[in-house]
Short mmCIF file of C-alpha atoms in Angstrom, two decimals:
data_model
loop_
_atom_site.label_atom_id
_atom_site.label_comp_id
_atom_site.label_asym_id
_atom_site.label_seq_id
_atom_site.Cartn_x
_atom_site.Cartn_y
_atom_site.Cartn_z
CA UNK A 1 -18.43 -24.45 -10.36
CA UNK A 2 -19.45 -24.71 -13.96
CA UNK A 3 -19.77 -21.52 -16.32
CA UNK A 4 -22.53 -20.70 -18.77
CA UNK A 5 -20.54 -22.19 -21.50
CA UNK A 6 -19.97 -25.63 -19.76
CA UNK A 7 -16.35 -25.30 -18.85
CA UNK A 8 -15.32 -25.97 -15.30
CA UNK A 9 -14.00 -23.09 -12.99
CA UNK A 10 -12.90 -22.79 -9.44
CA UNK A 11 -12.75 -19.90 -7.10
CA UNK A 12 -10.88 -19.46 -3.72
CA UNK A 13 -12.29 -16.90 -1.33
CA UNK A 14 -10.93 -15.46 1.86
CA UNK A 15 -12.79 -13.80 4.80
CA UNK A 16 -10.99 -10.77 6.41
CA UNK A 17 -10.04 -11.83 9.82
CA UNK A 18 -7.43 -10.78 12.48
CA UNK A 19 -4.15 -12.45 12.05
CA UNK A 20 -5.39 -14.39 9.12
CA UNK A 21 -6.23 -11.98 6.01
CA UNK A 22 -6.83 -8.43 5.15
CA UNK A 23 -7.39 -6.32 1.98
CA UNK A 24 -6.10 -2.77 1.68
CA UNK A 25 -7.00 -0.52 -1.45
CA UNK A 26 -5.26 2.76 -2.06
CA UNK A 27 -4.46 5.57 -4.54
CA UNK A 28 -0.86 6.49 -4.80
CA UNK A 29 0.12 10.07 -4.36
CA UNK A 30 3.33 9.99 -6.18
CA UNK A 31 5.45 9.69 -2.91
CA UNK A 32 5.94 6.91 -0.46
CA UNK A 33 3.06 6.16 1.75
CA UNK A 34 2.27 4.65 5.18
CA UNK A 35 -0.62 2.63 4.83
CA UNK A 36 -2.71 1.16 8.00
CA UNK A 37 -3.99 -2.30 7.92
CA UNK A 38 -5.99 -4.50 10.26
CA UNK A 39 -4.18 -7.71 10.11
CA UNK A 40 -2.82 -7.17 13.70
CA UNK A 41 0.41 -9.10 12.94
CA UNK A 42 3.26 -8.37 10.55
CA UNK A 43 2.07 -9.71 7.15
CA UNK A 44 4.13 -12.67 5.98
CA UNK A 45 2.66 -12.62 2.38
CA UNK A 46 1.56 -9.53 0.38
CA UNK A 47 0.03 -9.70 -3.12
CA UNK A 48 -0.39 -6.30 -4.89
CA UNK A 49 -1.84 -5.40 -8.26
CA UNK A 50 -2.38 -2.12 -10.09
CA UNK A 51 -5.97 -1.49 -10.77
CA UNK A 52 -5.90 1.05 -13.34
CA UNK A 53 -2.85 -0.15 -15.36
CA UNK A 54 -1.60 -3.20 -16.98
CA UNK A 55 1.15 -4.58 -14.75
CA UNK A 56 2.17 -7.85 -12.94
CA UNK A 57 1.11 -9.33 -9.72
CA UNK A 58 3.69 -8.33 -7.37
CA UNK A 59 4.60 -10.70 -4.36
CA UNK A 60 6.35 -9.92 -1.29
CA UNK A 61 7.02 -12.81 0.92
CA UNK A 62 8.72 -12.77 4.33
CA UNK A 63 9.29 -16.37 4.92
CA UNK A 64 12.92 -17.07 4.23
CA UNK A 65 16.02 -16.30 6.00
CA UNK A 66 16.92 -13.43 3.80
CA UNK A 67 13.76 -11.38 4.81
CA UNK A 68 11.22 -10.21 2.35
CA UNK A 69 11.53 -11.62 -1.28
CA UNK A 70 9.92 -10.18 -4.20
CA UNK A 71 8.19 -12.47 -6.93
CA UNK A 72 5.45 -12.12 -9.50
CA UNK A 73 2.37 -14.28 -9.37
CA UNK A 74 2.06 -14.13 -13.20
CA UNK A 75 5.54 -15.15 -13.96
CA UNK A 76 7.82 -18.23 -13.45
CA UNK A 77 10.83 -16.11 -12.27
CA UNK A 78 12.99 -16.72 -9.31
CA UNK A 79 12.76 -14.50 -6.23
CA UNK A 80 14.72 -11.32 -5.66
CA UNK A 81 15.60 -9.95 -2.31
CA UNK A 82 13.76 -6.79 -1.48
CA UNK A 83 16.04 -3.94 -0.43
CA UNK A 84 14.79 -0.85 1.11
CA UNK A 85 13.60 1.54 -0.17
CA UNK A 86 14.36 0.95 -3.89
CA UNK A 87 12.69 -2.17 -5.03
CA UNK A 88 9.86 -4.50 -4.62
CA UNK A 89 6.31 -3.93 -3.31
CA UNK A 90 7.49 -2.10 -0.07
CA UNK A 91 9.53 0.91 0.69
CA UNK A 92 10.07 -0.25 4.49
CA UNK A 93 9.65 -3.12 6.55
CA UNK A 94 5.92 -3.68 7.40
CA UNK A 95 4.69 -3.63 11.03
CA UNK A 96 1.64 -5.26 12.82
CA UNK A 97 -0.39 -2.15 11.83
CA UNK A 98 1.03 -0.67 8.65
CA UNK A 99 3.14 -0.92 5.68
CA UNK A 100 4.86 1.33 3.33
CA UNK A 101 4.12 1.52 -0.34
CA UNK A 102 6.45 2.87 -2.97
CA UNK A 103 6.03 6.10 -4.78
CA UNK A 104 3.45 5.70 -7.44
CA UNK A 105 0.30 7.45 -8.69
CA UNK A 106 -1.67 4.30 -9.67
CA UNK A 107 -4.60 2.74 -7.75
CA UNK A 108 -3.65 -0.48 -6.08
CA UNK A 109 -5.18 -3.47 -4.26
CA UNK A 110 -3.16 -5.32 -1.62
CA UNK A 111 -3.86 -8.85 -0.18
CA UNK A 112 -2.19 -9.55 3.18
CA UNK A 113 -1.76 -12.94 4.52
CA UNK A 114 -0.29 -14.49 7.72
CA UNK A 115 -0.13 -17.66 9.86
CA UNK A 116 -2.75 -18.50 12.39
CA UNK A 117 -2.08 -21.52 14.58
CA UNK A 118 -4.10 -24.60 13.11
CA UNK A 119 -6.01 -22.44 10.43
CA UNK A 120 -3.40 -21.11 7.91
CA UNK A 121 0.44 -21.59 7.35
CA UNK A 122 2.71 -19.23 5.42
CA UNK A 123 6.11 -20.93 5.19
CA UNK A 124 9.08 -22.21 3.54
CA UNK A 125 11.32 -25.41 3.37
CA UNK A 126 14.40 -26.46 1.58
CA UNK A 127 13.92 -29.49 -0.72
CA UNK A 128 15.77 -32.73 0.04
CA UNK A 129 14.39 -35.07 -2.58
CA UNK A 130 13.33 -37.45 0.23
CA UNK A 131 10.39 -39.85 -0.13
CA UNK A 132 7.14 -38.94 1.27
CA UNK A 133 8.34 -35.83 3.14
CA UNK A 134 5.65 -34.37 5.50
CA UNK A 135 5.42 -30.65 5.64
CA UNK A 136 4.08 -29.97 9.07
CA UNK A 137 1.83 -26.81 8.98
CA UNK A 138 0.48 -27.43 12.81
CA UNK A 139 -2.89 -28.71 11.50
CA UNK A 140 -4.88 -31.50 12.94
CA UNK A 141 -6.91 -32.53 9.82
CA UNK A 142 -4.74 -31.73 7.06
CA UNK A 143 -4.46 -28.96 4.34
CA UNK A 144 -7.51 -28.15 2.18
CA UNK A 145 -5.63 -25.65 0.13
CA UNK A 146 -1.80 -25.57 -0.89
CA UNK A 147 0.16 -23.19 -2.99
CA UNK A 148 3.73 -23.94 -3.68
CA UNK A 149 6.52 -21.89 -5.47
CA UNK A 150 10.30 -22.71 -6.03
CA UNK A 151 11.97 -19.37 -5.30
CA UNK A 152 15.42 -20.12 -6.52
CA UNK A 153 15.15 -21.06 -10.03
CA UNK A 154 13.57 -19.41 -13.23
CA UNK A 155 11.03 -21.41 -15.19
CA UNK A 156 9.07 -22.69 -12.10
CA UNK A 157 5.41 -22.44 -11.68
CA UNK A 158 3.04 -21.38 -8.83
CA UNK A 159 1.45 -24.71 -7.97
CA UNK A 160 -1.89 -24.88 -6.49
CA UNK A 161 -3.94 -27.96 -5.24
CA UNK A 162 -6.96 -28.29 -3.19
CA UNK A 163 -9.70 -30.62 -1.82
CA UNK A 164 -12.32 -29.42 -4.05
CA UNK A 165 -10.65 -30.49 -7.18
CA UNK A 166 -9.23 -33.50 -5.26
CA UNK A 167 -6.51 -33.90 -2.97
CA UNK A 168 -6.34 -37.50 -1.67
CA UNK A 169 -3.76 -40.19 -1.31
CA UNK A 170 -4.28 -41.25 -5.03
CA UNK A 171 -5.32 -37.90 -6.45
CA UNK A 172 -3.85 -34.27 -6.68
CA UNK A 173 -5.14 -32.28 -9.63
CA UNK A 174 -2.67 -29.48 -10.44
CA UNK A 175 -3.42 -25.92 -11.63
CA UNK A 176 -0.76 -23.26 -12.13
CA UNK A 177 -1.62 -19.61 -11.30
CA UNK A 178 0.98 -18.00 -13.70
CA UNK A 179 -0.63 -19.75 -16.82
CA UNK A 180 -3.86 -19.96 -18.70
CA UNK A 181 -3.63 -23.65 -19.00
CA UNK A 182 -6.26 -26.24 -17.94
CA UNK A 183 -5.25 -28.13 -14.83
CA UNK A 184 -3.05 -31.01 -15.43
CA UNK A 185 -4.91 -34.14 -14.53
CA UNK A 186 -3.58 -36.72 -11.85
CA UNK A 187 -1.06 -39.04 -13.35
CA UNK A 188 -0.50 -37.22 -16.58
CA UNK A 189 1.04 -39.62 -19.10
CA UNK A 190 3.30 -37.11 -20.73
CA UNK A 191 4.35 -35.34 -17.63
CA UNK A 192 5.45 -36.66 -14.20
CA UNK A 193 2.79 -34.98 -12.24
CA UNK A 194 1.24 -38.04 -10.50
CA UNK A 195 0.39 -36.95 -6.86
CA UNK A 196 2.82 -34.27 -6.54
CA UNK A 197 1.51 -33.83 -2.96
CA UNK A 198 -0.77 -35.99 -0.78
CA UNK A 199 -2.65 -35.27 2.39
CA UNK A 200 -1.15 -35.59 5.89
CA UNK A 201 -2.95 -34.62 9.18
CA UNK A 202 -0.50 -32.11 10.06
CA UNK A 203 -0.41 -30.39 6.71
CA UNK A 204 0.69 -32.17 3.60
CA UNK A 205 3.13 -34.74 2.26
CA UNK A 206 5.50 -34.45 -0.80
CA UNK A 207 5.19 -37.65 -2.77
CA UNK A 208 8.15 -39.35 -3.70
CA UNK A 209 6.89 -40.34 -7.06
CA UNK A 210 7.48 -36.73 -8.17
CA UNK A 211 9.63 -35.18 -5.55
CA UNK A 212 11.94 -33.31 -7.91
CA UNK A 213 8.73 -31.18 -8.92
CA UNK A 214 8.22 -29.85 -5.29
CA UNK A 215 11.10 -31.16 -3.23
CA UNK A 216 14.38 -30.85 -5.42
CA UNK A 217 17.48 -31.36 -3.23
CA UNK A 218 18.91 -27.83 -2.06
CA UNK A 219 16.04 -25.74 -3.56
CA UNK A 220 14.13 -23.48 -1.52
CA UNK A 221 10.39 -23.27 -1.70
CA UNK A 222 7.69 -20.98 -0.22
CA UNK A 223 4.17 -22.24 0.45
CA UNK A 224 0.73 -21.14 1.83
CA UNK A 225 -1.67 -23.61 3.33
CA UNK A 226 -5.06 -23.51 4.56
CA UNK A 227 -6.71 -26.24 6.85
#
């Protein structure tokens, strides 16, 4: 869309649905709390934000071999493992019906995401620097939204692509959720961001021309894609 000042802006919207996405708001009591949710499956990705205080966007992602990892959506930091019950967004392992929040007296909003076959995919992969590497999400008509984050290294961004801004075999405009920067145009002459990803019918493809941005050898990445 375009704002009243003439600058372009974009929004991504989710509908609450079983197995796909749910929202839970709560007020902390100062003690650990068990909170019910309606996702119907164990959440694979939880994004949490304090509503009544300045604080970071906490992210708990259960998509690597180590279990839940803790990241921050507003920073470029590497992930740290969530250990129960002393750090991270959660105080215990979530279930298909509830999750346990850490002791706090603040107001919070929680966004819960999961994989739905053929619709959404919360996943991870280890980079191999291979050309035109396909990330199979189980889709049949490609991904319309893709979020990727390197979880191993500090200084790496939350990179988001979508078909509304252009995601084709020749174009992939890049936004970073952790910055206030304008989007990086396709083929930026000062940075190697030409077609970081491309469409693939099963999900998306990591483009060999910029593979080290999203497919560095031995580096672990998490992603969230929507068909």
